[in-house]
Amino acid sequence: MRVRKKPWADKYIDDHGDYIVTDPKNWLGKWQKRFANEQPLNVEVGIGKGRFIIETARANPNINYIGVELQTSVIATALRTFMEDPLPNIQFVLTDGANLDELFYENEIKKIFLNFSDPWPKKRHAKRRLTSPLFLKTYKHVLAADGDIEFKTDNRGLFEYTLVTMNNFPMKFDYVSLDLHKSPENETNIETEYEQKFSPKGPIYKLVAHFTD
Ligand code: SAM
């Protein structure tokens, strides 16, 4: 999903360098210095307008969160929302999630969230899906041995694809729901912007999975 360029975005990002990183390779091994407290690190790739990571960080002050987003105008919108009530346990990173293994050490991340990732339905674009084997390899490198991936989507095709690629990688599933909003786990579910928009139209799928070795 491409968003039209917002003229204010570049300057807004430049003006808020305490909360957003645009040169992430320079922060390899130093991420904890950007937070008020050194504590476990969770990452969301493709944060969109940021509702999920902001509300999740607010609910979990003992965890540090890094929100990764590829599009300048989108991350600037998330940052602007965040600045209305800043939290000490979030940092935003403007970059491609495909590079996570160049930004983090092995085992550095406890959890990776992927929410309503772009489905890239054409077969020739399959490598761009955030749950393709190439991305999974990157996640495996940076995830802690006891870490996991949480994935939500409204797109049945992408969910089925993800079940297959994760199973074949191999990964093991700790949780699978074909209708999250009708399951007991929904009580603690924090919705994303896409989830709010698309859940009235059909089920939300969710899985939690970990690498096996
Ligand atoms: N997670 C949000 C939500 O649920 O409301 C946004 C979903 S939107 C469909 C997908 C987002 O992922 C877009 O903002 C897009 O720019 C971002 N994205 C796609 N590929 C990415 C990548 N390789 N690295 C970082 N962000 C990516």
PDB file of C-alpha atoms and ligand atoms in Angstrom:
ATOM      1  CA  MET A   1       0.000   0.000   0.000  1.00  0.00           C
ATOM      2  CA  ARG A   2       1.652   3.203  -1.240  1.00  0.00           C
ATOM      3  CA  VAL A   3       0.714   6.447   0.485  1.00  0.00           C
ATOM      4  CA  ARG A   4       0.933   9.865  -1.172  1.00  0.00           C
ATOM      5  CA  LYS A   5       3.982  11.852  -0.027  1.00  0.00           C
ATOM      6  CA  LYS A   6       3.197  14.305   2.761  1.00  0.00           C
ATOM      7  CA  PRO A   7       5.110  17.572   2.290  1.00  0.00           C
ATOM      8  CA  TRP A   8       5.695  18.045   6.041  1.00  0.00           C
ATOM      9  CA  ALA A   9       7.017  14.524   6.673  1.00  0.00           C
ATOM     10  CA  ASP A  10      10.787  14.933   6.035  1.00  0.00           C
ATOM     11  CA  LYS A  11      11.127  18.007   8.247  1.00  0.00           C
ATOM     12  CA  TYR A  12       8.957  16.470  10.963  1.00  0.00           C
ATOM     13  CA  ILE A  13      11.246  13.426  11.035  1.00  0.00           C
ATOM     14  CA  ASP A  14      14.375  15.634  11.114  1.00  0.00           C
ATOM     15  CA  ASP A  15      12.919  17.620  14.019  1.00  0.00           C
ATOM     16  CA  HIS A  16      12.194  14.504  16.137  1.00  0.00           C
ATOM     17  CA  GLY A  17      15.523  12.675  15.970  1.00  0.00           C
ATOM     18  CA  ASP A  18      15.259  11.606  19.617  1.00  0.00           C
ATOM     19  CA  TYR A  19      12.437   9.254  18.696  1.00  0.00           C
ATOM     20  CA  ILE A  20      13.135   8.237  15.106  1.00  0.00           C
ATOM     21  CA  VAL A  21      16.185   6.741  13.422  1.00  0.00           C
ATOM     22  CA  THR A  22      16.902   7.166   9.721  1.00  0.00           C
ATOM     23  CA  ASP A  23      20.454   5.711   9.807  1.00  0.00           C
ATOM     24  CA  PRO A  24      19.724   2.401  11.546  1.00  0.00           C
ATOM     25  CA  LYS A  25      22.962   0.631  10.596  1.00  0.00           C
ATOM     26  CA  ASN A  26      24.799   3.129  12.821  1.00  0.00           C
ATOM     27  CA  TRP A  27      22.808   1.895  15.807  1.00  0.00           C
ATOM     28  CA  LEU A  28      23.851  -1.751  15.572  1.00  0.00           C
ATOM     29  CA  GLY A  29      24.584  -2.952  19.112  1.00  0.00           C
ATOM     30  CA  LYS A  30      23.470   0.378  20.624  1.00  0.00           C
ATOM     31  CA  TRP A  31      19.671   0.296  20.483  1.00  0.00           C
ATOM     32  CA  GLN A  32      19.230   0.113  24.245  1.00  0.00           C
ATOM     33  CA  LYS A  33      20.975   3.503  24.603  1.00  0.00           C
ATOM     34  CA  ARG A  34      18.007   5.115  22.846  1.00  0.00           C
ATOM     35  CA  PHE A  35      15.562   4.049  25.563  1.00  0.00           C
ATOM     36  CA  ALA A  36      15.063   5.259  29.138  1.00  0.00           C
ATOM     37  CA  ASN A  37      15.629   1.719  30.484  1.00  0.00           C
ATOM     38  CA  GLU A  38      17.517  -1.330  29.247  1.00  0.00           C
ATOM     39  CA  GLN A  39      14.862  -4.043  28.910  1.00  0.00           C
ATOM     40  CA  PRO A  40      13.666  -6.743  26.466  1.00  0.00           C
ATOM     41  CA  LEU A  41      13.281  -5.588  22.872  1.00  0.00           C
ATOM     42  CA  ASN A  42      10.261  -6.240  20.637  1.00  0.00           C
ATOM     43  CA  VAL A  43      10.019  -5.125  17.002  1.00  0.00           C
ATOM     44  CA  GLU A  44       7.017  -4.501  14.741  1.00  0.00           C
ATOM     45  CA  VAL A  45       7.686  -4.493  10.987  1.00  0.00           C
ATOM     46  CA  GLY A  46       5.277  -2.411   8.896  1.00  0.00           C
ATOM     47  CA  ILE A  47       3.746  -0.293  11.674  1.00  0.00           C
ATOM     48  CA  GLY A  48       1.514   1.795   9.401  1.00  0.00           C
ATOM     49  CA  LYS A  49       0.000   4.672  11.374  1.00  0.00           C
ATOM     50  CA  GLY A  50       1.305   3.160  14.601  1.00  0.00           C
ATOM     51  CA  ARG A  51      -1.790   2.485  16.716  1.00  0.00           C
ATOM     52  CA  PHE A  52      -0.752  -1.071  17.595  1.00  0.00           C
ATOM     53  CA  ILE A  53       2.831  -0.350  18.658  1.00  0.00           C
ATOM     54  CA  ILE A  54       1.892   2.772  20.607  1.00  0.00           C
ATOM     55  CA  GLU A  55      -0.909   1.097  22.562  1.00  0.00           C
ATOM     56  CA  THR A  56       1.139  -2.107  23.042  1.00  0.00           C
ATOM     57  CA  ALA A  57       4.083  -0.101  24.408  1.00  0.00           C
ATOM     58  CA  ARG A  58       1.765   1.832  26.702  1.00  0.00           C
ATOM     59  CA  ALA A  59       0.386  -1.437  28.089  1.00  0.00           C
ATOM     60  CA  ASN A  60       3.889  -2.959  28.519  1.00  0.00           C
ATOM     61  CA  PRO A  61       6.234  -0.358  30.045  1.00  0.00           C
ATOM     62  CA  ASN A  62       8.796  -3.054  30.921  1.00  0.00           C
ATOM     63  CA  ILE A  63       9.471  -3.840  27.253  1.00  0.00           C
ATOM     64  CA  ASN A  64      11.186  -1.628  24.676  1.00  0.00           C
ATOM     65  CA  TYR A  65       9.590  -1.422  21.223  1.00  0.00           C
ATOM     66  CA  ILE A  66      11.050  -0.575  17.840  1.00  0.00           C
ATOM     67  CA  GLY A  67       8.599   0.242  15.064  1.00  0.00           C
ATOM     68  CA  VAL A  68       9.960  -0.336  11.566  1.00  0.00           C
ATOM     69  CA  GLU A  69       8.276   1.233   8.547  1.00  0.00           C
ATOM     70  CA  LEU A  70       9.370   1.645   4.946  1.00  0.00           C
ATOM     71  CA  GLN A  71       7.372   4.707   3.926  1.00  0.00           C
ATOM     72  CA  THR A  72       8.402   8.189   5.086  1.00  0.00           C
ATOM     73  CA  SER A  73       4.903   9.681   5.084  1.00  0.00           C
ATOM     74  CA  VAL A  74       3.457   6.713   6.961  1.00  0.00           C
ATOM     75  CA  ILE A  75       6.068   6.649   9.735  1.00  0.00           C
ATOM     76  CA  ALA A  76       5.840  10.433  10.062  1.00  0.00           C
ATOM     77  CA  THR A  77       2.094  10.053  10.680  1.00  0.00           C
ATOM     78  CA  ALA A  78       2.777   7.413  13.368  1.00  0.00           C
ATOM     79  CA  LEU A  79       5.407   9.670  14.940  1.00  0.00           C
ATOM     80  CA  ARG A  80       3.013  12.612  15.001  1.00  0.00           C
ATOM     81  CA  THR A  81       0.392  10.528  16.829  1.00  0.00           C
ATOM     82  CA  PHE A  82       3.073   9.286  19.241  1.00  0.00           C
ATOM     83  CA  MET A  83       4.257  12.842  19.988  1.00  0.00           C
ATOM     84  CA  GLU A  84       0.805  13.732  21.358  1.00  0.00           C
ATOM     85  CA  ASP A  85       1.720  11.594  24.382  1.00  0.00           C
ATOM     86  CA  PRO A  86       5.321  10.322  24.065  1.00  0.00           C
ATOM     87  CA  LEU A  87       6.465   7.124  25.790  1.00  0.00           C
ATOM     88  CA  PRO A  88      10.023   6.274  26.906  1.00  0.00           C
ATOM     89  CA  ASN A  89       9.858   2.722  25.508  1.00  0.00           C
ATOM     90  CA  ILE A  90       9.301   3.292  21.753  1.00  0.00           C
ATOM     91  CA  GLN A  91      11.690   4.175  18.958  1.00  0.00           C
ATOM     92  CA  PHE A  92      10.706   4.451  15.287  1.00  0.00           C
ATOM     93  CA  VAL A  93      12.986   3.306  12.472  1.00  0.00           C
ATOM     94  CA  LEU A  94      12.587   4.316   8.833  1.00  0.00           C
ATOM     95  CA  THR A  95      13.921   1.318   6.922  1.00  0.00           C
ATOM     96  CA  ASP A  96      13.082  -1.866   5.034  1.00  0.00           C
ATOM     97  CA  GLY A  97      12.342  -4.791   7.360  1.00  0.00           C
ATOM     98  CA  ALA A  98      14.302  -6.998   4.963  1.00  0.00           C
ATOM     99  CA  ASN A  99      17.482  -5.585   6.557  1.00  0.00           C
ATOM    100  CA  LEU A 100      16.784  -6.516  10.177  1.00  0.00           C
ATOM    101  CA  ASP A 101      19.830  -8.815  10.276  1.00  0.00           C
ATOM    102  CA  GLU A 102      22.089  -5.822   9.509  1.00  0.00           C
ATOM    103  CA  LEU A 103      20.540  -3.736  12.280  1.00  0.00           C
ATOM    104  CA  PHE A 104      20.388  -6.184  15.181  1.00  0.00           C
ATOM    105  CA  TYR A 105      22.701  -8.759  16.694  1.00  0.00           C
ATOM    106  CA  GLU A 106      21.832 -12.438  16.809  1.00  0.00           C
ATOM    107  CA  ASN A 107      19.267 -13.193  19.543  1.00  0.00           C
ATOM    108  CA  GLU A 108      18.713  -9.485  20.274  1.00  0.00           C
ATOM    109  CA  ILE A 109      14.939  -9.424  19.749  1.00  0.00           C
ATOM    110  CA  LYS A 110      12.355 -11.145  21.923  1.00  0.00           C
ATOM    111  CA  LYS A 111       9.312 -10.820  19.692  1.00  0.00           C
ATOM    112  CA  ILE A 112       8.490  -9.702  16.158  1.00  0.00           C
ATOM    113  CA  PHE A 113       5.014  -8.439  15.274  1.00  0.00           C
ATOM    114  CA  LEU A 114       3.710  -8.494  11.704  1.00  0.00           C
ATOM    115  CA  ASN A 115       0.268  -6.930  11.394  1.00  0.00           C
ATOM    116  CA  PHE A 116      -1.798  -6.857   8.203  1.00  0.00           C
ATOM    117  CA  SER A 117       1.310  -7.080   6.048  1.00  0.00           C
ATOM    118  CA  ASP A 118       0.852  -6.235   2.373  1.00  0.00           C
ATOM    119  CA  PRO A 119      -0.397  -9.474   0.739  1.00  0.00           C
ATOM    120  CA  TRP A 120       1.460  -9.147  -2.592  1.00  0.00           C
ATOM    121  CA  PRO A 121      -0.999 -11.625  -4.188  1.00  0.00           C
ATOM    122  CA  LYS A 122       0.878 -12.068  -7.485  1.00  0.00           C
ATOM    123  CA  LYS A 123       3.204 -15.064  -7.473  1.00  0.00           C
ATOM    124  CA  ARG A 124       6.050 -13.063  -8.972  1.00  0.00           C
ATOM    125  CA  HIS A 125       5.918 -10.715  -5.942  1.00  0.00           C
ATOM    126  CA  ALA A 126       5.911 -13.515  -3.354  1.00  0.00           C
ATOM    127  CA  LYS A 127       9.449 -12.628  -2.192  1.00  0.00           C
ATOM    128  CA  ARG A 128       8.166  -9.255  -0.973  1.00  0.00           C
ATOM    129  CA  ARG A 129       5.728 -10.858   1.488  1.00  0.00           C
ATOM    130  CA  LEU A 130       6.949 -10.248   5.030  1.00  0.00           C
ATOM    131  CA  THR A 131       6.468 -13.948   5.777  1.00  0.00           C
ATOM    132  CA  SER A 132       8.383 -15.285   2.745  1.00  0.00           C
ATOM    133  CA  PRO A 133      11.263 -17.687   3.520  1.00  0.00           C
ATOM    134  CA  LEU A 134      13.805 -14.885   2.908  1.00  0.00           C
ATOM    135  CA  PHE A 135      12.211 -12.698   5.584  1.00  0.00           C
ATOM    136  CA  LEU A 136      11.838 -15.679   7.950  1.00  0.00           C
ATOM    137  CA  LYS A 137      15.590 -16.329   7.612  1.00  0.00           C
ATOM    138  CA  THR A 138      16.271 -12.734   8.652  1.00  0.00           C
ATOM    139  CA  TYR A 139      13.897 -12.965  11.619  1.00  0.00           C
ATOM    140  CA  LYS A 140      15.512 -16.223  12.751  1.00  0.00           C
ATOM    141  CA  HIS A 141      18.907 -14.534  12.849  1.00  0.00           C
ATOM    142  CA  VAL A 142      17.809 -11.717  15.164  1.00  0.00           C
ATOM    143  CA  LEU A 143      15.216 -13.498  17.342  1.00  0.00           C
ATOM    144  CA  ALA A 144      16.197 -14.860  20.749  1.00  0.00           C
ATOM    145  CA  ALA A 145      16.106 -18.649  21.150  1.00  0.00           C
ATOM    146  CA  ASP A 146      12.894 -18.304  23.187  1.00  0.00           C
ATOM    147  CA  GLY A 147      11.522 -15.559  20.934  1.00  0.00           C
ATOM    148  CA  ASP A 148       8.505 -15.727  18.666  1.00  0.00           C
ATOM    149  CA  ILE A 149       6.593 -14.080  15.824  1.00  0.00           C
ATOM    150  CA  GLU A 150       3.013 -12.828  16.115  1.00  0.00           C
ATOM    151  CA  PHE A 151       1.167 -12.362  12.853  1.00  0.00           C
ATOM    152  CA  LYS A 152      -2.341 -11.005  12.222  1.00  0.00           C
ATOM    153  CA  THR A 153      -4.150 -10.500   8.935  1.00  0.00           C
ATOM    154  CA  ASP A 154      -7.589 -10.307   7.372  1.00  0.00           C
ATOM    155  CA  ASN A 155      -6.210 -11.870   4.177  1.00  0.00           C
ATOM    156  CA  ARG A 156      -6.937 -15.591   4.054  1.00  0.00           C
ATOM    157  CA  GLY A 157      -4.539 -16.208   1.146  1.00  0.00           C
ATOM    158  CA  LEU A 158      -1.626 -14.561   2.980  1.00  0.00           C
ATOM    159  CA  PHE A 159      -2.514 -16.435   6.176  1.00  0.00           C
ATOM    160  CA  GLU A 160      -2.509 -19.804   4.393  1.00  0.00           C
ATOM    161  CA  TYR A 161       0.767 -18.908   2.649  1.00  0.00           C
ATOM    162  CA  THR A 162       2.290 -17.973   6.026  1.00  0.00           C
ATOM    163  CA  LEU A 163       1.153 -21.221   7.689  1.00  0.00           C
ATOM    164  CA  VAL A 164       2.868 -23.155   4.895  1.00  0.00           C
ATOM    165  CA  THR A 165       6.130 -21.146   4.761  1.00  0.00           C
ATOM    166  CA  MET A 166       6.483 -21.171   8.546  1.00  0.00           C
ATOM    167  CA  ASN A 167       5.699 -24.885   8.801  1.00  0.00           C
ATOM    168  CA  ASN A 168       8.206 -25.702   6.045  1.00  0.00           C
ATOM    169  CA  PHE A 169      10.950 -23.420   7.405  1.00  0.00           C
ATOM    170  CA  PRO A 170      10.551 -25.149   9.968  1.00  0.00           C
ATOM    171  CA  MET A 171       8.703 -23.277  12.707  1.00  0.00           C
ATOM    172  CA  LYS A 172       6.234 -24.517  15.312  1.00  0.00           C
ATOM    173  CA  PHE A 173       2.884 -22.898  16.044  1.00  0.00           C
ATOM    174  CA  ASP A 174       1.990 -21.887  19.594  1.00  0.00           C
ATOM    175  CA  TYR A 175      -1.356 -20.342  18.664  1.00  0.00           C
ATOM    176  CA  VAL A 176      -3.582 -20.283  15.584  1.00  0.00           C
ATOM    177  CA  SER A 177      -6.975 -18.572  15.339  1.00  0.00           C
ATOM    178  CA  LEU A 178      -9.206 -18.403  12.298  1.00  0.00           C
ATOM    179  CA  ASP A 179     -11.421 -15.814  13.986  1.00  0.00           C
ATOM    180  CA  LEU A 180      -9.477 -13.858  16.593  1.00  0.00           C
ATOM    181  CA  HIS A 181     -12.298 -11.457  17.392  1.00  0.00           C
ATOM    182  CA  LYS A 182     -14.599 -14.326  18.399  1.00  0.00           C
ATOM    183  CA  SER A 183     -11.912 -16.074  20.494  1.00  0.00           C
ATOM    184  CA  PRO A 184     -11.210 -15.566  24.239  1.00  0.00           C
ATOM    185  CA  GLU A 185      -7.767 -14.079  23.360  1.00  0.00           C
ATOM    186  CA  ASN A 186      -9.547 -11.086  21.854  1.00  0.00           C
ATOM    187  CA  GLU A 187     -10.014  -9.699  25.365  1.00  0.00           C
ATOM    188  CA  THR A 188      -6.349  -8.599  25.384  1.00  0.00           C
ATOM    189  CA  ASN A 189      -6.085  -7.930  21.650  1.00  0.00           C
ATOM    190  CA  ILE A 190      -4.819  -4.488  20.642  1.00  0.00           C
ATOM    191  CA  GLU A 191      -6.237  -3.533  17.255  1.00  0.00           C
ATOM    192  CA  THR A 192      -4.288  -1.966  14.399  1.00  0.00           C
ATOM    193  CA  GLU A 193      -5.741   0.661  12.065  1.00  0.00           C
ATOM    194  CA  TYR A 194      -6.246  -1.979   9.355  1.00  0.00           C
ATOM    195  CA  GLU A 195      -7.872  -4.318  11.840  1.00  0.00           C
ATOM    196  CA  GLN A 196     -10.373  -1.633  12.843  1.00  0.00           C
ATOM    197  CA  LYS A 197     -11.156  -1.011   9.200  1.00  0.00           C
ATOM    198  CA  PHE A 198     -11.415  -4.599   7.948  1.00  0.00           C
ATOM    199  CA  SER A 199     -12.686  -6.658  10.906  1.00  0.00           C
ATOM    200  CA  PRO A 200     -16.348  -5.664  10.269  1.00  0.00           C
ATOM    201  CA  LYS A 201     -15.996  -7.262   6.809  1.00  0.00           C
ATOM    202  CA  GLY A 202     -14.733 -10.709   7.872  1.00  0.00           C
ATOM    203  CA  PRO A 203     -12.605 -12.751  10.269  1.00  0.00           C
ATOM    204  CA  ILE A 204      -9.172 -11.746  11.548  1.00  0.00           C
ATOM    205  CA  TYR A 205      -6.601 -14.534  11.446  1.00  0.00           C
ATOM    206  CA  LYS A 206      -3.772 -14.743  13.988  1.00  0.00           C
ATOM    207  CA  LEU A 207      -0.832 -17.018  14.669  1.00  0.00           C
ATOM    208  CA  VAL A 208       2.091 -17.125  17.070  1.00  0.00           C
ATOM    209  CA  ALA A 209       5.072 -19.259  16.053  1.00  0.00           C
ATOM    210  CA  HIS A 210       8.692 -19.933  17.061  1.00  0.00           C
ATOM    211  CA  PHE A 211      11.730 -21.348  15.276  1.00  0.00           C
ATOM    212  CA  THR A 212      12.584 -24.913  16.190  1.00  0.00           C
ATOM    213  CA  ASP A 213      16.387 -24.772  16.390  1.00  0.00           C
TER     214      ASP A 213
HETATM  215  N1  SAM B   1       0.359  -2.716  10.425  1.00  0.00           N
HETATM  216  C1  SAM B   1      -0.479  -1.606  10.024  1.00  0.00           C
HETATM  217  C2  SAM B   1      -1.916  -1.907  10.306  1.00  0.00           C
HETATM  218  O1  SAM B   1      -2.236  -3.082  10.548  1.00  0.00           O
HETATM  219  O2  SAM B   1      -2.738  -0.972  10.330  1.00  0.00           O
HETATM  220  C3  SAM B   1      -0.257  -1.243   8.533  1.00  0.00           C
HETATM  221  C4  SAM B   1      -0.649  -2.279   7.536  1.00  0.00           C
HETATM  222  S1  SAM B   1      -0.254  -1.810   5.866  1.00  0.00           S
HETATM  223  C5  SAM B   1      -1.213  -2.862   4.898  1.00  0.00           C
HETATM  224  C6  SAM B   1       1.365  -2.494   5.671  1.00  0.00           C
HETATM  225  C7  SAM B   1       2.490  -1.537   6.066  1.00  0.00           C
HETATM  226  O3  SAM B   1       3.724  -2.238   5.996  1.00  0.00           O
HETATM  227  C8  SAM B   1       2.615  -0.340   5.131  1.00  0.00           C
HETATM  228  O4  SAM B   1       2.662   0.846   5.908  1.00  0.00           O
HETATM  229  C9  SAM B   1       3.919  -0.582   4.400  1.00  0.00           C
HETATM  230  O5  SAM B   1       4.599   0.608   4.042  1.00  0.00           O
HETATM  231  C10 SAM B   1       4.699  -1.394   5.413  1.00  0.00           C
HETATM  232  N2  SAM B   1       5.733  -2.275   4.822  1.00  0.00           N
HETATM  233  C11 SAM B   1       5.586  -3.085   3.756  1.00  0.00           C
HETATM  234  N3  SAM B   1       6.722  -3.729   3.469  1.00  0.00           N
HETATM  235  C12 SAM B   1       7.626  -3.326   4.415  1.00  0.00           C
HETATM  236  C13 SAM B   1       8.988  -3.633   4.653  1.00  0.00           C
HETATM  237  N4  SAM B   1       9.653  -4.489   3.865  1.00  0.00           N
HETATM  238  N5  SAM B   1       9.608  -3.024   5.688  1.00  0.00           N
HETATM  239  C14 SAM B   1       8.941  -2.138   6.474  1.00  0.00           C
HETATM  240  N6  SAM B   1       7.642  -1.809   6.290  1.00  0.00           N
HETATM  241  C15 SAM B   1       6.992  -2.394   5.272  1.00  0.00           C
END
